mmCIF file of C-alpha atoms in Angstrom:
data_model
loop_
_atom_site.group_PDB
_atom_site.id
_atom_site.type_symbol
_atom_site.label_atom_id
_atom_site.label_comp_id
_atom_site.label_asym_id
_atom_site.label_seq_id
_atom_site.Cartn_x
_atom_site.Cartn_y
_atom_site.Cartn_z
ATOM 1 C CA UNK L 1 0.002 -0.008 0.021
ATOM 2 C CA UNK L 2 1.522 3.353 -0.908
ATOM 3 C CA UNK L 3 2.278 5.758 2.011
ATOM 4 C CA UNK L 4 -0.117 8.384 0.638
ATOM 5 C CA UNK L 5 -2.950 5.886 1.063
ATOM 6 C CA UNK L 6 -2.073 5.562 4.725
ATOM 7 C CA UNK L 7 -2.204 9.188 5.735
ATOM 8 C CA UNK L 8 -5.825 8.894 6.818
ATOM 9 C CA UNK L 9 -5.284 5.664 8.714
ATOM 10 C CA UNK L 10 -5.096 6.099 12.447
ATOM 11 C CA UNK L 11 -1.952 5.273 14.405
ATOM 12 C CA UNK L 12 -3.474 2.323 16.203
ATOM 13 C CA UNK L 13 -4.917 0.903 12.962
ATOM 14 C CA UNK L 14 -1.440 1.237 11.402
ATOM 15 C CA UNK L 15 -0.005 -0.584 14.399
ATOM 16 C CA UNK L 16 -2.418 -3.521 13.843
ATOM 17 C CA UNK L 17 -1.347 -3.586 10.189
ATOM 18 C CA UNK L 18 2.247 -3.525 11.334
ATOM 19 C CA UNK L 19 1.663 -6.526 13.600
ATOM 20 C CA UNK L 20 0.144 -8.355 10.618
ATOM 21 C CA UNK L 21 3.424 -7.893 8.726
ATOM 22 C CA UNK L 22 2.542 -4.834 6.612
ATOM 23 C CA UNK L 23 5.842 -3.172 5.677
ATOM 24 C CA UNK L 24 4.154 -0.040 4.359
ATOM 25 C CA UNK L 25 2.622 0.413 7.777
ATOM 26 C CA UNK L 26 6.060 0.139 9.335
ATOM 27 C CA UNK L 27 7.345 2.893 7.056
ATOM 28 C CA UNK L 28 4.267 5.102 7.615
ATOM 29 C CA UNK L 29 4.538 4.788 11.465
ATOM 30 C CA UNK L 30 8.323 5.496 11.311
ATOM 31 C CA UNK L 31 7.861 8.651 9.331
ATOM 32 C CA UNK L 32 4.843 9.769 11.280
ATOM 33 C CA UNK L 33 5.970 9.156 14.818
ATOM 34 C CA UNK L 34 9.778 9.343 14.896
ATOM 35 C CA UNK L 35 9.765 13.161 14.486
ATOM 36 C CA UNK L 36 7.458 13.582 17.435
ATOM 37 C CA UNK L 37 9.249 11.157 19.593
ATOM 38 C CA UNK L 38 12.621 12.701 18.807
ATOM 39 C CA UNK L 39 11.420 16.256 19.377
ATOM 40 C CA UNK L 40 9.904 15.327 22.726
ATOM 41 C CA UNK L 41 13.054 13.500 23.870
ATOM 42 C CA UNK L 42 15.234 16.424 22.900
ATOM 43 C CA UNK L 43 13.067 18.930 24.728
ATOM 44 C CA UNK L 44 13.169 16.819 27.852
ATOM 45 C CA UNK L 45 16.874 15.960 27.668
ATOM 46 C CA UNK L 46 18.430 18.986 25.872
ATOM 47 C CA UNK L 47 20.832 16.707 24.161
ATOM 48 C CA UNK L 48 20.503 15.598 20.511
ATOM 49 C CA UNK L 49 22.616 12.385 20.669
ATOM 50 C CA UNK L 50 20.799 11.105 23.729
ATOM 51 C CA UNK L 51 17.461 12.153 22.262
ATOM 52 C CA UNK L 52 18.153 10.020 19.135
ATOM 53 C CA UNK L 53 18.964 6.992 21.282
ATOM 54 C CA UNK L 54 15.757 7.529 23.262
ATOM 55 C CA UNK L 55 13.743 7.919 20.112
ATOM 56 C CA UNK L 56 15.061 4.691 18.645
ATOM 57 C CA UNK L 57 14.507 2.833 21.855
ATOM 58 C CA UNK L 58 10.914 4.212 22.236
ATOM 59 C CA UNK L 59 10.121 3.199 18.689
ATOM 60 C CA UNK L 60 11.633 -0.284 19.234
ATOM 61 C CA UNK L 61 9.365 -0.740 22.260
ATOM 62 C CA UNK L 62 6.381 0.271 20.083
ATOM 63 C CA UNK L 63 7.298 -2.392 17.448
ATOM 64 C CA UNK L 64 7.529 -4.997 20.198
ATOM 65 C CA UNK L 65 4.216 -4.156 21.802
ATOM 66 C CA UNK L 66 2.422 -4.114 18.464
ATOM 67 C CA UNK L 67 1.037 -7.671 18.525
ATOM 68 C CA UNK L 68 -0.547 -7.068 21.948
ATOM 69 C CA UNK L 69 -1.918 -3.598 21.089
ATOM 70 C CA UNK L 70 -5.629 -3.327 21.504
ATOM 71 C CA UNK L 71 -7.297 -0.733 19.346
ATOM 72 C CA UNK L 72 -9.160 1.916 21.220
ATOM 73 C CA UNK L 73 -7.448 1.281 24.587
ATOM 74 C CA UNK L 74 -5.072 4.227 24.431
ATOM 75 C CA UNK L 75 -3.659 6.633 21.914
ATOM 76 C CA UNK L 76 -0.417 5.479 20.444
ATOM 77 C CA UNK L 77 1.103 8.930 20.959
ATOM 78 C CA UNK L 78 0.005 9.009 24.622
ATOM 79 C CA UNK L 79 1.783 5.684 25.142
ATOM 80 C CA UNK L 80 4.848 6.884 23.288
ATOM 81 C CA UNK L 81 5.085 10.181 25.259
ATOM 82 C CA UNK L 82 4.976 8.171 28.439
ATOM 83 C CA UNK L 83 7.701 5.779 27.295
ATOM 84 C CA UNK L 84 9.857 8.652 26.080
ATOM 85 C CA UNK L 85 9.436 10.443 29.492
ATOM 86 C CA UNK L 86 10.383 7.282 31.378
ATOM 87 C CA UNK L 87 13.495 6.651 29.154
ATOM 88 C CA UNK L 88 14.562 10.277 29.616
ATOM 89 C CA UNK L 89 14.082 10.056 33.341
ATOM 90 C CA UNK L 90 16.313 6.989 33.453
ATOM 91 C CA UNK L 91 18.975 8.814 31.485
ATOM 92 C CA UNK L 92 18.781 11.973 33.532
ATOM 93 C CA UNK L 93 19.145 10.012 36.741
ATOM 94 C CA UNK L 94 22.256 8.299 35.450
ATOM 95 C CA UNK L 95 23.777 11.375 33.724
ATOM 96 C CA UNK L 96 25.739 14.149 35.307
ATOM 97 C CA UNK L 97 24.066 17.541 35.236
ATOM 98 C CA UNK L 98 24.300 19.288 31.937
ATOM 99 C CA UNK L 99 26.669 22.235 31.762
ATOM 100 C CA UNK L 100 24.665 25.468 31.762
ATOM 101 C CA UNK L 101 26.359 26.595 28.586
ATOM 102 C CA UNK L 102 25.667 23.433 26.690
ATOM 103 C CA UNK L 103 25.648 24.230 23.013
ATOM 104 C CA UNK L 104 22.207 24.329 21.372
ATOM 105 C CA UNK L 105 21.516 21.819 18.624
ATOM 106 C CA UNK L 106 21.790 22.832 15.021
ATOM 107 C CA UNK L 107 18.603 24.584 14.004
ATOM 108 C CA UNK L 108 16.704 24.887 10.802
ATOM 109 C CA UNK L 109 17.567 28.212 9.240
ATOM 110 C CA UNK L 110 15.211 28.088 6.291
ATOM 111 C CA UNK L 111 13.556 31.319 7.366
ATOM 112 C CA UNK L 112 15.277 34.697 7.060
ATOM 113 C CA UNK L 113 18.779 34.829 8.599
ATOM 114 C CA UNK L 114 17.999 37.454 11.277
ATOM 115 C CA UNK L 115 14.722 35.890 12.290
ATOM 116 C CA UNK L 116 16.362 32.481 12.327
ATOM 117 C CA UNK L 117 19.142 33.661 14.508
ATOM 118 C CA UNK L 118 16.717 35.384 16.931
ATOM 119 C CA UNK L 119 14.474 32.317 16.927
ATOM 120 C CA UNK L 120 17.498 30.109 17.591
ATOM 121 C CA UNK L 121 18.582 32.322 20.420
ATOM 122 C CA UNK L 122 15.134 32.078 21.966
ATOM 123 C CA UNK L 123 14.976 28.384 21.553
ATOM 124 C CA UNK L 124 18.420 28.033 23.117
ATOM 125 C CA UNK L 125 17.459 30.242 26.042
ATOM 126 C CA UNK L 126 14.177 28.353 26.565
ATOM 127 C CA UNK L 127 15.962 24.995 26.372
ATOM 128 C CA UNK L 128 18.511 26.049 28.977
ATOM 129 C CA UNK L 129 15.701 27.288 31.215
ATOM 130 C CA UNK L 130 13.730 24.116 30.691
ATOM 131 C CA UNK L 131 16.486 21.798 31.782
ATOM 132 C CA UNK L 132 16.719 23.680 35.049
ATOM 133 C CA UNK L 133 13.063 23.057 35.838
ATOM 134 C CA UNK L 134 12.167 20.171 38.119
ATOM 135 C CA UNK L 135 11.522 17.097 35.947
ATOM 136 C CA UNK L 136 7.728 16.974 36.298
ATOM 137 C CA UNK L 137 7.312 20.697 35.701
ATOM 138 C CA UNK L 138 9.447 20.433 32.566
ATOM 139 C CA UNK L 139 7.450 17.462 31.310
ATOM 140 C CA UNK L 140 4.121 19.230 31.840
ATOM 141 C CA UNK L 141 5.358 22.489 30.234
ATOM 142 C CA UNK L 142 6.771 20.703 27.220
ATOM 143 C CA UNK L 143 3.665 18.626 26.710
ATOM 144 C CA UNK L 144 1.349 21.661 27.035
ATOM 145 C CA UNK L 145 3.241 24.445 25.231
ATOM 146 C CA UNK L 146 5.606 22.559 22.833
ATOM 147 C CA UNK L 147 3.709 19.417 21.956
ATOM 148 C CA UNK L 148 0.398 21.407 22.204
ATOM 149 C CA UNK L 149 -1.551 18.792 24.078
ATOM 150 C CA UNK L 150 -4.600 19.445 26.328
ATOM 151 C CA UNK L 151 -4.406 19.121 30.051
ATOM 152 C CA UNK L 152 -6.565 15.977 30.214
ATOM 153 C CA UNK L 153 -4.260 14.154 27.853
ATOM 154 C CA UNK L 154 -1.222 15.382 29.740
ATOM 155 C CA UNK L 155 -2.789 14.087 32.901
ATOM 156 C CA UNK L 156 -3.197 10.707 31.198
ATOM 157 C CA UNK L 157 0.412 10.691 30.062
ATOM 158 C CA UNK L 158 1.804 11.697 33.469
ATOM 159 C CA UNK L 159 -0.804 9.586 35.344
ATOM 160 C CA UNK L 160 -1.850 12.441 37.574
ATOM 161 C CA UNK L 161 -4.991 14.528 37.954
ATOM 162 C CA UNK L 162 -5.811 17.488 35.683
ATOM 163 C CA UNK L 163 -5.552 19.740 38.760
ATOM 164 C CA UNK L 164 -2.046 18.526 39.416
ATOM 165 C CA UNK L 165 -1.116 19.172 35.774
ATOM 166 C CA UNK L 166 -2.412 22.782 36.106
ATOM 167 C CA UNK L 167 -0.405 23.201 39.313
ATOM 168 C CA UNK L 168 2.794 21.973 37.586
ATOM 169 C CA UNK L 169 2.175 24.215 34.617
ATOM 170 C CA UNK L 170 1.634 27.322 36.756
ATOM 171 C CA UNK L 171 4.818 26.703 38.727
ATOM 172 C CA UNK L 172 6.769 25.791 35.583
ATOM 173 C CA UNK L 173 5.683 28.909 33.660
ATOM 174 C CA UNK L 174 6.466 31.153 36.607
ATOM 175 C CA UNK L 175 9.963 29.603 36.999
ATOM 176 C CA UNK L 176 10.603 29.895 33.259
ATOM 177 C CA UNK L 177 9.529 33.514 33.183
ATOM 178 C CA UNK L 178 11.772 34.358 36.077
ATOM 179 C CA UNK L 179 14.702 32.555 34.416
ATOM 180 C CA UNK L 180 14.160 34.313 31.071
ATOM 181 C CA UNK L 181 13.240 37.801 32.393
ATOM 182 C CA UNK L 182 16.783 39.044 32.501
ATOM 183 C CA UNK L 183 17.458 38.190 28.814
ATOM 184 C CA UNK L 184 14.558 39.932 27.153
ATOM 185 C CA UNK L 185 16.549 42.712 25.562
ATOM 186 C CA UNK L 186 19.164 40.312 24.401
ATOM 187 C CA UNK L 187 16.588 38.074 22.831
ATOM 188 C CA UNK L 188 14.876 40.849 20.933
ATOM 189 C CA UNK L 189 11.822 41.388 23.067
ATOM 190 C CA UNK L 190 12.517 45.066 23.753
ATOM 191 C CA UNK L 191 12.296 45.746 20.015
ATOM 192 C CA UNK L 192 8.798 44.291 19.806
ATOM 193 C CA UNK L 193 7.475 46.765 22.422
ATOM 194 C CA UNK L 194 8.950 49.831 20.869
ATOM 195 C CA UNK R 1 3.711 36.853 36.120
ATOM 196 C CA UNK R 2 2.986 40.179 34.322
ATOM 197 C CA UNK R 3 1.900 40.598 30.705
ATOM 198 C CA UNK R 4 5.466 40.984 29.472
ATOM 199 C CA UNK R 5 6.426 37.693 31.053
ATOM 200 C CA UNK R 6 3.470 35.988 29.319
ATOM 201 C CA UNK R 7 4.267 37.663 25.972
ATOM 202 C CA UNK R 8 7.910 36.612 26.114
ATOM 203 C CA UNK R 9 7.062 33.051 27.161
ATOM 204 C CA UNK R 10 4.632 32.732 24.243
ATOM 205 C CA UNK R 11 7.336 33.870 21.857
ATOM 206 C CA UNK R 12 9.746 31.378 23.256
ATOM 207 C CA UNK R 13 7.231 28.561 22.960
ATOM 208 C CA UNK R 14 6.359 29.552 19.410
ATOM 209 C CA UNK R 15 10.025 29.640 18.428
ATOM 210 C CA UNK R 16 10.637 26.270 20.058
ATOM 211 C CA UNK R 17 7.662 24.694 18.193
ATOM 212 C CA UNK R 18 8.895 25.915 14.874
ATOM 213 C CA UNK R 19 12.499 24.724 15.634
ATOM 214 C CA UNK R 20 11.625 21.175 16.576
ATOM 215 C CA UNK R 21 14.401 18.664 16.093
ATOM 216 C CA UNK R 22 14.047 16.677 12.888
ATOM 217 C CA UNK R 23 15.161 13.129 12.645
ATOM 218 C CA UNK R 24 18.187 12.477 10.455
ATOM 219 C CA UNK R 25 18.012 10.018 7.606
ATOM 220 C CA UNK R 26 20.286 7.750 9.591
ATOM 221 C CA UNK R 27 17.905 7.764 12.584
ATOM 222 C CA UNK R 28 14.902 6.993 10.350
ATOM 223 C CA UNK R 29 16.804 4.170 8.688
ATOM 224 C CA UNK R 30 17.718 2.679 12.107
ATOM 225 C CA UNK R 31 14.156 2.836 13.326
ATOM 226 C CA UNK R 32 12.816 1.271 10.110
ATOM 227 C CA UNK R 33 15.487 -1.399 10.304
ATOM 228 C CA UNK R 34 14.387 -2.288 13.856
ATOM 229 C CA UNK R 35 10.768 -2.347 12.589
ATOM 230 C CA UNK R 36 11.560 -4.760 9.811
ATOM 231 C CA UNK R 37 13.625 -7.028 12.106
ATOM 232 C CA UNK R 38 10.843 -7.119 14.696
ATOM 233 C CA UNK R 39 8.301 -7.879 11.965
ATOM 234 C CA UNK R 40 10.406 -10.789 10.783
ATOM 235 C CA UNK R 41 10.841 -12.157 14.292
ATOM 236 C CA UNK R 42 7.169 -11.869 14.990
ATOM 237 C CA UNK R 43 6.337 -13.599 11.691
ATOM 238 C CA UNK R 44 8.680 -16.515 12.569
ATOM 239 C CA UNK R 45 7.117 -16.907 15.962
ATOM 240 C CA UNK R 46 4.032 -19.064 15.498
ATOM 241 C CA UNK R 47 0.926 -17.654 16.970
ATOM 242 C CA UNK R 48 -0.178 -19.646 20.046
ATOM 243 C CA UNK R 49 -2.400 -22.497 19.025
ATOM 244 C CA UNK R 50 -5.427 -21.758 21.090
ATOM 245 C CA UNK R 51 -8.243 -24.215 21.342
ATOM 246 C CA UNK R 52 -10.663 -24.066 18.459
ATOM 247 C CA UNK R 53 -13.766 -22.200 19.521
ATOM 248 C CA UNK R 54 -16.198 -24.641 20.953
ATOM 249 C CA UNK R 55 -19.329 -25.250 18.933
ATOM 250 C CA UNK R 56 -22.440 -23.864 20.424
ATOM 251 C CA UNK R 57 -23.842 -27.162 21.748
ATOM 252 C CA UNK R 58 -27.564 -27.708 21.655
ATOM 253 C CA UNK R 59 -29.582 -28.844 24.650
ATOM 254 C CA UNK R 60 -29.757 -32.525 23.726
ATOM 255 C CA UNK R 61 -26.041 -32.544 22.803
ATOM 256 C CA UNK R 62 -25.283 -31.077 26.231
ATOM 257 C CA UNK R 63 -27.442 -33.730 27.887
ATOM 258 C CA UNK R 64 -25.708 -36.471 25.842
ATOM 259 C CA UNK R 65 -22.273 -35.180 26.780
ATOM 260 C CA UNK R 66 -23.355 -34.666 30.463
ATOM 261 C CA UNK R 67 -24.307 -38.328 30.675
ATOM 262 C CA UNK R 68 -20.936 -39.419 29.485
ATOM 263 C CA UNK R 69 -21.432 -39.966 25.778
ATOM 264 C CA UNK R 70 -22.047 -43.242 23.979
ATOM 265 C CA UNK R 71 -20.450 -45.688 26.495
ATOM 266 C CA UNK R 72 -22.577 -44.417 29.330
ATOM 267 C CA UNK R 73 -25.681 -44.379 27.173
ATOM 268 C CA UNK R 74 -25.137 -48.002 26.056
ATOM 269 C CA UNK R 75 -24.909 -49.148 29.720
ATOM 270 C CA UNK R 76 -27.988 -47.107 30.651
ATOM 271 C CA UNK R 77 -29.983 -48.592 27.796
ATOM 272 C CA UNK R 78 -28.962 -52.125 28.722
ATOM 273 C CA UNK R 79 -29.900 -51.690 32.356
ATOM 274 C CA UNK R 80 -33.211 -50.197 31.382
ATOM 275 C CA UNK R 81 -34.153 -53.135 29.085
ATOM 276 C CA UNK R 82 -33.117 -55.658 31.727
ATOM 277 C CA UNK R 83 -35.135 -53.863 34.374
ATOM 278 C CA UNK R 84 -38.264 -53.905 32.159
ATOM 279 C CA UNK R 85 -37.802 -57.578 31.456
ATOM 280 C CA UNK R 86 -37.401 -58.412 35.170
ATOM 281 C CA UNK R 87 -40.530 -56.415 35.914
ATOM 282 C CA UNK R 88 -42.606 -58.192 33.242
ATOM 283 C CA UNK R 89 -41.271 -61.626 33.980
ATOM 284 C CA UNK R 90 -39.590 -61.893 37.328
ATOM 285 C CA UNK R 91 -37.051 -64.675 37.801
ATOM 286 C CA UNK R 92 -38.028 -67.449 40.175
ATOM 287 C CA UNK R 93 -35.305 -66.318 42.662
ATOM 288 C CA UNK R 94 -37.214 -63.050 43.160
ATOM 289 C CA UNK R 95 -40.660 -64.555 43.839
ATOM 290 C CA UNK R 96 -39.918 -64.973 47.561
ATOM 291 C CA UNK R 97 -39.435 -61.205 47.780
ATOM 292 C CA UNK R 98 -42.522 -60.218 45.999
ATOM 293 C CA UNK R 99 -45.825 -61.109 47.571
ATOM 294 C CA UNK R 100 -49.093 -61.151 45.615
ATOM 295 C CA UNK R 101 -50.485 -57.683 45.218
ATOM 296 C CA UNK R 102 -47.137 -55.934 45.702
ATOM 297 C CA UNK R 103 -45.709 -53.772 43.008
ATOM 298 C CA UNK R 104 -42.024 -54.070 42.158
ATOM 299 C CA UNK R 105 -39.921 -51.239 40.881
ATOM 300 C CA UNK R 106 -36.479 -51.473 39.451
ATOM 301 C CA UNK R 107 -34.540 -48.405 40.279
ATOM 302 C CA UNK R 108 -31.363 -47.923 38.277
ATOM 303 C CA UNK R 109 -28.977 -46.019 40.482
ATOM 304 C CA UNK R 110 -25.773 -46.729 38.660
ATOM 305 C CA UNK R 111 -25.741 -47.687 35.044
ATOM 306 C CA UNK R 112 -22.112 -48.805 35.238
ATOM 307 C CA UNK R 113 -22.849 -51.470 37.838
ATOM 308 C CA UNK R 114 -25.763 -53.751 38.533
ATOM 309 C CA UNK R 115 -29.225 -52.439 39.303
ATOM 310 C CA UNK R 116 -30.867 -52.316 42.667
ATOM 311 C CA UNK R 117 -34.231 -53.605 43.409
ATOM 312 C CA UNK R 118 -36.618 -51.691 45.555
ATOM 313 C CA UNK R 119 -39.820 -53.112 46.743
ATOM 314 C CA UNK R 120 -42.539 -50.710 47.576
ATOM 315 C CA UNK R 121 -45.691 -51.638 49.134
ATOM 316 C CA UNK R 122 -48.703 -50.368 47.241
ATOM 317 C CA UNK R 123 -50.021 -48.860 50.421
ATOM 318 C CA UNK R 124 -46.951 -46.882 50.919
ATOM 319 C CA UNK R 125 -47.274 -45.077 47.591
#
């Protein structure tokens, strides 16, 4: 089956096809889910090489669980976000703290050079502030504001109540704002208000 | 948090969303290679041979199976026929047990063994 024909098929239906030996489903799931898994891992870890390892491991676990997957039980992405978070937690526990001036990852500079540089600087500043947040606050903020998920889904991924998610988000945003407040002029925010 | 904080945070989040890490061709190739390998392994592993779904047995089939099938039914039929024959034409050895005017009943309690004889007085019925 061509990949185009699979764009309207849900993730869990593709996973069932995968379990039945459909190679096109394997390719479709790889192309659809690996970017999300990688981006999430990188936002939680702040490290590209480690994020790649986590992404590959998370996808491997997905392939292995495919024969036992029951359609309708849970969203595949919800399951994956949870696996990624657990893998990242394991790595962060074992790893030494990241240096505060860790270099940002190479960024896409397809947009205008100035805007790209400013955007890159903002991403870099946010990433450095994110890795200083407590782990659960970071996870909640990333899921809400970078993965664009709703609070109920975040609650499902983190296996906590919606109220607890809201509390983590409030504290996380406040900490991020405090962390970034001193760099506004440097990051181009002063220009926007003039 | 004041409005400036919120505005700045939103800009940071927007920038981060548009600068999401993209998987390299090498990573996609590794993930796909894992997928193919797992698919092959899962195809080689025979699915567990579960018991075939049981037929929806009808009432008489359930009764037949509940009695023990053909062997039990054969013994039951034999005992029944013998019992009827004894009732209709009692052997001479039984005459001492059965007085005139008494009714004799053969009660088959265990089709696998012999049958028991119960004598019930007409007045007790």
